[in-house]
Amino acid sequence: MEKTRKLNFKGSVLLLASLLLATPGYTQDTTPKLSDPEVAHVAVVANQIDIDYAAVAKKRSKNGEILKFAQTMANDHAAVIEQAAALAKKLGVTPKDNAVSKQLLEGAEKKQKELRALSGKAFDKAYIDNEVAYHQAVIGAVEGLLIPETENAELKSLLKNVLPALKAHLEHAQMVQKGFGASE
Amino acid sequence: MKNLYGVNRLLPIILLAGGMVGGCGLKSAHTPLRVEITIQQMQFTPSEVEVYMGDTVVFVNKGIVTHDVTGEAGEAWTSGPIPAGHTFELIAKENLPYYCSFHPTMKGSISVLPKND
Ligand SMILES: [Cu+2]
């Protein structure tokens, strides 16, 4: 289990990286590989995915700690989307579909299917394991790819502002995960 | 790092009051103060404050998500949700080690000194 999770995480980061590198039509260091509208869309999608995971948890979990965590994820990520949408509107930017956002969605659909097949403690454990891995991957993508790719200063600063919340979510998820790990 | 907010802010006010009232002076009970704690970047800042009993502590949520202030002690007292852009006030009565129940990595404490009268 542990091994699979690590492989999945590593896989998704590698996938993100290779997608970005493979995106055609840009010269290496002058032009960003993702345009700002694309970065904005990736940010919205990445947040929406965690809201969707939370919705699955609300249906499938009966554990108070998991339910409260899921509710916080739903609230916080919705707040980030609201901010991103407001900024996009202000900047006159229409978030744009792209290879990275599509790949994120595909991965999330697969994971959701897996989660929906589980219940009880097995679900809780799988959900929180995924929350840890997902937040790690998103933090990696925001720090390593999205922030560097962003040209607009306000979009960049929004992404930077979101990082502490993502990191707090990760630590929180790891705390909850420890509780589940102990009983296995 | 302890923050002696209460004490630092108290001095000028006592001096001013002493000057104006002329005499009843430095030993009188101090005027209650307002001490501000900012919630931003998933932190309470300053995370540790020292105030006098009766002072008002104001939590100002300058972050992007909802937080709360929940007592660490047994029968958990809580402020309830403090949405982004909102504030929450309490009157300092006793020491309050606290955390955010939505984000348990966020912690802080209020130490309450007795009134010096
Ligand atoms: Cu919080």
Tab-separated table of C-alpha atoms and ligand atoms in Angstrom:
chain	number	residue	atom	x	y	z
A	1	MET	CA	0.000	0.000	0.000
A	2	GLU	CA	2.686	2.413	1.084
A	3	LYS	CA	4.725	1.582	-1.963
A	4	THR	CA	1.838	2.016	-4.369
A	5	ARG	CA	1.022	5.388	-2.970
A	6	LYS	CA	4.570	6.629	-3.368
A	7	LEU	CA	4.720	5.345	-6.909
A	8	ASN	CA	1.440	7.020	-7.722
A	9	PHE	CA	2.626	10.305	-6.293
A	10	LYS	CA	5.940	10.152	-8.085
A	11	GLY	CA	4.143	9.107	-11.227
A	12	SER	CA	1.749	12.009	-11.165
A	13	VAL	CA	4.511	14.542	-10.625
A	14	LEU	CA	6.590	13.038	-13.407
A	15	LEU	CA	3.540	13.075	-15.602
A	16	LEU	CA	2.913	16.738	-14.851
A	17	ALA	CA	6.532	17.571	-15.564
A	18	SER	CA	6.702	15.585	-18.784
A	19	LEU	CA	3.457	17.102	-20.010
A	20	LEU	CA	4.805	20.563	-19.444
A	21	LEU	CA	8.079	19.815	-21.149
A	22	ALA	CA	6.312	18.182	-24.049
A	23	THR	CA	3.960	21.101	-24.666
A	24	PRO	CA	4.969	22.189	-28.143
A	25	GLY	CA	5.422	25.578	-29.690
A	26	TYR	CA	7.525	27.404	-27.131
A	27	THR	CA	11.169	28.205	-27.076
A	28	GLN	CA	12.917	27.156	-23.919
A	29	ASP	CA	13.582	30.223	-21.820
A	30	THR	CA	11.802	33.226	-23.300
A	31	THR	CA	8.206	32.075	-23.449
A	32	PRO	CA	6.333	30.385	-20.617
A	33	LYS	CA	5.214	26.841	-21.310
A	34	LEU	CA	1.839	27.575	-19.744
A	35	SER	CA	0.034	30.813	-20.432
A	36	ASP	CA	-1.546	32.665	-17.522
A	37	PRO	CA	-5.090	31.636	-18.548
A	38	GLU	CA	-3.843	28.049	-18.541
A	39	VAL	CA	-2.196	28.435	-15.142
A	40	ALA	CA	-5.446	29.919	-13.816
A	41	HIS	CA	-7.406	26.977	-15.160
A	42	VAL	CA	-5.019	24.430	-13.671
A	43	ALA	CA	-5.369	26.201	-10.315
A	44	VAL	CA	-9.170	26.100	-10.458
A	45	VAL	CA	-9.240	22.448	-11.550
A	46	ALA	CA	-6.750	21.390	-8.875
A	47	ASN	CA	-8.953	22.989	-6.203
A	48	GLN	CA	-12.169	21.582	-7.649
A	49	ILE	CA	-10.717	18.073	-7.599
A	50	ASP	CA	-10.212	18.228	-3.850
A	51	ILE	CA	-13.749	19.544	-3.369
A	52	ASP	CA	-14.971	16.539	-5.347
A	53	TYR	CA	-12.945	14.131	-3.191
A	54	ALA	CA	-14.512	15.796	-0.140
A	55	ALA	CA	-17.974	15.212	-1.601
A	56	VAL	CA	-17.205	11.509	-1.936
A	57	ALA	CA	-15.996	11.454	1.680
A	58	LYS	CA	-19.196	13.106	2.865
A	59	LYS	CA	-21.173	10.308	1.260
A	60	ARG	CA	-18.997	7.375	2.235
A	61	SER	CA	-17.429	8.144	5.595
A	62	LYS	CA	-18.978	7.977	9.039
A	63	ASN	CA	-15.819	9.052	10.827
A	64	GLY	CA	-16.152	12.442	12.532
A	65	GLU	CA	-12.523	13.418	11.993
A	66	ILE	CA	-12.632	12.509	8.293
A	67	LEU	CA	-15.933	14.326	7.830
A	68	LYS	CA	-14.648	17.471	9.493
A	69	PHE	CA	-11.445	17.360	7.466
A	70	ALA	CA	-13.444	16.884	4.255
A	71	GLN	CA	-15.710	19.821	5.116
A	72	THR	CA	-12.670	22.039	5.702
A	73	MET	CA	-11.219	20.968	2.335
A	74	ALA	CA	-14.517	21.755	0.598
A	75	ASN	CA	-14.749	25.188	2.248
A	76	ASP	CA	-11.118	26.190	1.832
A	77	HIS	CA	-10.724	25.094	-1.766
A	78	ALA	CA	-14.008	26.782	-2.662
A	79	ALA	CA	-12.636	30.001	-1.136
A	80	VAL	CA	-9.501	29.707	-3.267
A	81	ILE	CA	-11.553	29.144	-6.418
A	82	GLU	CA	-13.613	32.211	-5.564
A	83	GLN	CA	-10.426	34.267	-5.288
A	84	ALA	CA	-9.031	32.867	-8.520
A	85	ALA	CA	-12.307	33.541	-10.329
A	86	ALA	CA	-12.448	37.094	-8.996
A	87	LEU	CA	-8.877	37.728	-10.080
A	88	ALA	CA	-9.437	36.202	-13.520
A	89	LYS	CA	-12.447	38.457	-13.953
A	90	LYS	CA	-10.511	41.510	-12.835
A	91	LEU	CA	-7.677	40.717	-15.216
A	92	GLY	CA	-10.041	39.879	-18.042
A	93	VAL	CA	-8.550	36.399	-18.246
A	94	THR	CA	-10.642	33.417	-19.314
A	95	PRO	CA	-9.228	30.262	-17.719
A	96	LYS	CA	-8.167	27.943	-20.505
A	97	ASP	CA	-8.330	24.201	-20.793
A	98	ASN	CA	-4.962	22.546	-21.361
A	99	ALA	CA	-3.011	19.281	-21.253
A	100	VAL	CA	-2.140	19.627	-17.572
A	101	SER	CA	-5.687	20.338	-16.391
A	102	LYS	CA	-7.035	17.499	-18.528
A	103	GLN	CA	-4.495	15.104	-17.121
A	104	LEU	CA	-5.338	16.181	-13.566
A	105	LEU	CA	-9.020	15.551	-14.191
A	106	GLU	CA	-8.399	12.129	-15.685
A	107	GLY	CA	-6.276	11.094	-12.729
A	108	ALA	CA	-8.901	12.374	-10.317
A	109	GLU	CA	-11.715	10.493	-12.034
A	110	LYS	CA	-9.790	7.256	-11.718
A	111	LYS	CA	-9.040	7.906	-8.053
A	112	GLN	CA	-12.664	8.807	-7.341
A	113	LYS	CA	-13.793	5.528	-8.843
A	114	GLU	CA	-11.392	3.672	-6.555
A	115	LEU	CA	-12.642	5.568	-3.538
A	116	ARG	CA	-16.314	5.027	-4.352
A	117	ALA	CA	-15.735	1.276	-4.323
A	118	LEU	CA	-14.650	1.423	-0.678
A	119	SER	CA	-16.468	1.957	2.573
A	120	GLY	CA	-15.901	2.127	6.312
A	121	LYS	CA	-12.366	2.180	7.588
A	122	ALA	CA	-10.885	1.112	4.274
A	123	PHE	CA	-12.456	4.172	2.681
A	124	ASP	CA	-11.266	6.511	5.430
A	125	LYS	CA	-7.711	5.262	5.128
A	126	ALA	CA	-7.688	5.444	1.320
A	127	TYR	CA	-9.239	8.912	1.383
A	128	ILE	CA	-6.733	10.378	3.813
A	129	ASP	CA	-3.791	8.645	2.078
A	130	ASN	CA	-4.947	10.241	-1.148
A	131	GLU	CA	-5.328	13.646	0.527
A	132	VAL	CA	-1.706	13.454	1.681
A	133	ALA	CA	-0.452	12.394	-1.751
A	134	TYR	CA	-2.652	14.867	-3.600
A	135	HIS	CA	-1.633	17.863	-1.494
A	136	GLN	CA	2.018	16.880	-1.868
A	137	ALA	CA	1.622	16.710	-5.634
A	138	VAL	CA	-0.267	20.019	-5.817
A	139	ILE	CA	2.262	21.810	-3.597
A	140	GLY	CA	5.001	20.450	-5.854
A	141	ALA	CA	3.181	21.637	-8.953
A	142	VAL	CA	2.381	25.101	-7.543
A	143	GLU	CA	5.948	25.702	-6.336
A	144	GLY	CA	7.824	24.022	-9.133
A	145	LEU	CA	5.644	24.686	-12.159
A	146	LEU	CA	2.729	27.088	-11.771
A	147	ILE	CA	4.465	29.929	-9.919
A	148	PRO	CA	7.491	29.917	-12.217
A	149	GLU	CA	5.213	29.753	-15.294
A	150	THR	CA	3.074	32.698	-14.234
A	151	GLU	CA	3.771	36.109	-15.707
A	152	ASN	CA	1.070	38.237	-14.093
A	153	ALA	CA	2.198	39.501	-10.692
A	154	GLU	CA	-1.254	39.271	-9.092
A	155	LEU	CA	-1.804	35.707	-10.249
A	156	LYS	CA	1.664	34.829	-9.008
A	157	SER	CA	0.942	36.368	-5.623
A	158	LEU	CA	-2.399	34.565	-5.380
A	159	LEU	CA	-0.606	31.262	-5.988
A	160	LYS	CA	1.980	32.152	-3.354
A	161	ASN	CA	-0.789	33.073	-0.926
A	162	VAL	CA	-2.447	29.706	-1.373
A	163	LEU	CA	0.687	27.751	-0.482
A	164	PRO	CA	0.444	28.134	3.326
A	165	ALA	CA	-3.107	26.744	3.219
A	166	LEU	CA	-2.017	23.799	1.082
A	167	LYS	CA	0.826	23.102	3.476
A	168	ALA	CA	-1.455	23.338	6.522
A	169	HIS	CA	-3.871	20.931	4.798
A	170	LEU	CA	-1.008	18.529	4.147
A	171	GLU	CA	0.159	18.607	7.768
A	172	HIS	CA	-3.412	18.170	8.947
A	173	ALA	CA	-3.926	15.224	6.584
A	174	GLN	CA	-0.709	13.654	7.848
A	175	MET	CA	-1.933	14.048	11.438
A	176	VAL	CA	-5.193	12.288	10.591
A	177	GLN	CA	-3.314	9.657	8.578
A	178	LYS	CA	-1.141	8.830	11.585
A	179	GLY	CA	-4.258	8.044	13.586
A	180	PHE	CA	-5.399	5.566	10.964
A	181	GLY	CA	-1.978	4.063	10.397
A	182	ALA	CA	-1.595	3.170	14.072
A	183	SER	CA	-4.502	0.750	14.010
A	184	GLU	CA	-3.434	-1.107	10.886
B	1	MET	CA	8.939	34.838	21.939
B	2	LYS	CA	6.628	36.476	24.445
B	3	ASN	CA	4.902	39.550	23.287
B	4	LEU	CA	4.316	42.152	25.925
B	5	TYR	CA	1.739	43.955	23.869
B	6	GLY	CA	-0.440	44.779	26.805
B	7	VAL	CA	2.352	46.299	28.794
B	8	ASN	CA	3.863	48.230	25.895
B	9	ARG	CA	0.600	49.783	24.933
B	10	LEU	CA	-0.400	50.432	28.474
B	11	LEU	CA	2.365	52.883	29.368
B	12	PRO	CA	1.483	55.864	27.186
B	13	ILE	CA	-2.161	55.529	28.117
B	14	ILE	CA	-1.432	55.497	31.833
B	15	LEU	CA	0.876	58.480	31.470
B	16	LEU	CA	-1.698	60.370	29.490
B	17	ALA	CA	-4.480	59.552	31.939
B	18	GLY	CA	-2.265	60.488	34.882
B	19	GLY	CA	-1.485	63.820	33.309
B	20	MET	CA	-5.065	64.648	32.569
B	21	VAL	CA	-6.716	63.546	35.754
B	22	GLY	CA	-3.793	64.846	37.699
B	23	GLY	CA	-2.879	62.683	40.597
B	24	CYS	CA	-5.070	59.662	40.923
B	25	GLY	CA	-2.282	58.416	38.858
B	26	LEU	CA	-0.248	55.450	38.048
B	27	LYS	CA	-1.771	52.987	40.447
B	28	SER	CA	-5.379	53.217	39.290
B	29	ALA	CA	-6.867	50.327	37.375
B	30	HIS	CA	-5.845	50.634	33.774
B	31	THR	CA	-8.191	51.456	30.968
B	32	PRO	CA	-9.032	48.254	29.120
B	33	LEU	CA	-7.074	47.937	25.905
B	34	ARG	CA	-7.684	46.354	22.581
B	35	VAL	CA	-5.052	43.938	21.423
B	36	GLU	CA	-5.129	42.709	17.862
B	37	ILE	CA	-4.185	39.249	16.644
B	38	THR	CA	-3.994	38.868	12.889
B	39	ILE	CA	-4.901	35.599	11.190
B	40	GLN	CA	-2.956	35.389	7.960
B	41	GLN	CA	-0.873	32.852	6.051
B	42	MET	CA	-2.363	30.130	8.271
B	43	GLN	CA	-0.885	31.680	11.411
B	44	PHE	CA	-2.018	33.679	14.417
B	45	THR	CA	0.270	36.725	14.681
B	46	PRO	CA	1.493	37.348	17.283
B	47	SER	CA	0.887	33.797	18.397
B	48	GLU	CA	1.549	34.606	22.052
B	49	VAL	CA	0.152	37.682	23.750
B	50	GLU	CA	0.086	38.859	27.330
B	51	VAL	CA	-2.801	41.105	28.331
B	52	TYR	CA	-4.502	42.366	31.490
B	53	MET	CA	-7.752	40.979	32.692
B	54	GLY	CA	-10.595	42.855	31.037
B	55	ASP	CA	-8.621	43.778	27.941
B	56	THR	CA	-10.257	43.082	24.600
B	57	VAL	CA	-8.541	40.711	22.234
B	58	VAL	CA	-9.557	41.106	18.611
B	59	PHE	CA	-8.889	38.380	16.062
B	60	VAL	CA	-8.781	39.789	12.538
B	61	ASN	CA	-9.013	37.250	9.734
B	62	LYS	CA	-6.977	38.701	6.891
B	63	GLY	CA	-6.548	35.320	5.262
B	64	ILE	CA	-8.457	33.709	2.418
B	65	VAL	CA	-10.266	30.945	4.306
B	66	THR	CA	-12.468	30.569	7.391
B	67	HIS	CA	-10.782	29.943	10.740
B	68	ASP	CA	-11.840	29.770	14.377
B	69	VAL	CA	-10.391	30.129	17.848
B	70	THR	CA	-10.924	27.039	19.977
B	71	GLY	CA	-9.706	26.480	23.527
B	72	GLU	CA	-7.168	23.688	24.004
B	73	ALA	CA	-8.651	22.836	27.370
B	74	GLY	CA	-11.118	19.992	27.981
B	75	GLU	CA	-14.600	21.374	27.462
B	76	ALA	CA	-13.586	23.176	24.318
B	77	TRP	CA	-14.763	26.739	24.122
B	78	THR	CA	-14.915	28.011	20.549
B	79	SER	CA	-15.432	31.318	18.791
B	80	GLY	CA	-17.330	29.603	15.998
B	81	PRO	CA	-16.334	30.154	12.374
B	82	ILE	CA	-14.594	33.459	11.559
B	83	PRO	CA	-14.909	33.907	7.783
B	84	ALA	CA	-12.239	35.696	5.745
B	85	GLY	CA	-12.481	39.450	6.263
B	86	HIS	CA	-14.313	39.092	9.586
B	87	THR	CA	-13.236	39.719	13.163
B	88	PHE	CA	-13.955	38.131	16.508
B	89	GLU	CA	-13.603	39.824	19.898
B	90	LEU	CA	-13.263	38.426	23.370
B	91	ILE	CA	-12.708	39.954	26.786
B	92	ALA	CA	-9.648	38.436	28.435
B	93	LYS	CA	-10.607	36.644	31.640
B	94	GLU	CA	-8.254	33.726	31.968
B	95	ASN	CA	-5.313	32.170	30.204
B	96	LEU	CA	-6.355	30.749	26.891
B	97	PRO	CA	-4.186	28.346	24.972
B	98	TYR	CA	-6.018	27.918	21.679
B	99	TYR	CA	-5.910	26.448	18.185
B	100	CYS	CA	-7.968	26.544	15.002
B	101	SER	CA	-10.291	23.559	14.887
B	102	PHE	CA	-10.347	23.646	11.078
B	103	HIS	CA	-6.552	23.745	10.828
B	104	PRO	CA	-5.119	22.142	13.953
B	105	THR	CA	-1.586	23.156	13.005
B	106	MET	CA	-2.544	26.776	13.830
B	107	LYS	CA	-1.953	27.519	17.502
B	108	GLY	CA	-1.592	30.430	19.882
B	109	SER	CA	-2.048	31.546	23.468
B	110	ILE	CA	-3.334	34.459	25.463
B	111	SER	CA	-1.842	34.946	28.914
B	112	VAL	CA	-3.892	37.084	31.259
B	113	LEU	CA	-2.264	39.162	33.999
B	114	PRO	CA	-4.365	40.230	36.987
B	115	LYS	CA	-5.379	43.894	37.037
B	116	ASN	CA	-2.816	45.927	38.906
B	117	ASP	CA	-4.966	48.044	41.192
C	1	CU	CU	-7.662	27.897	10.585
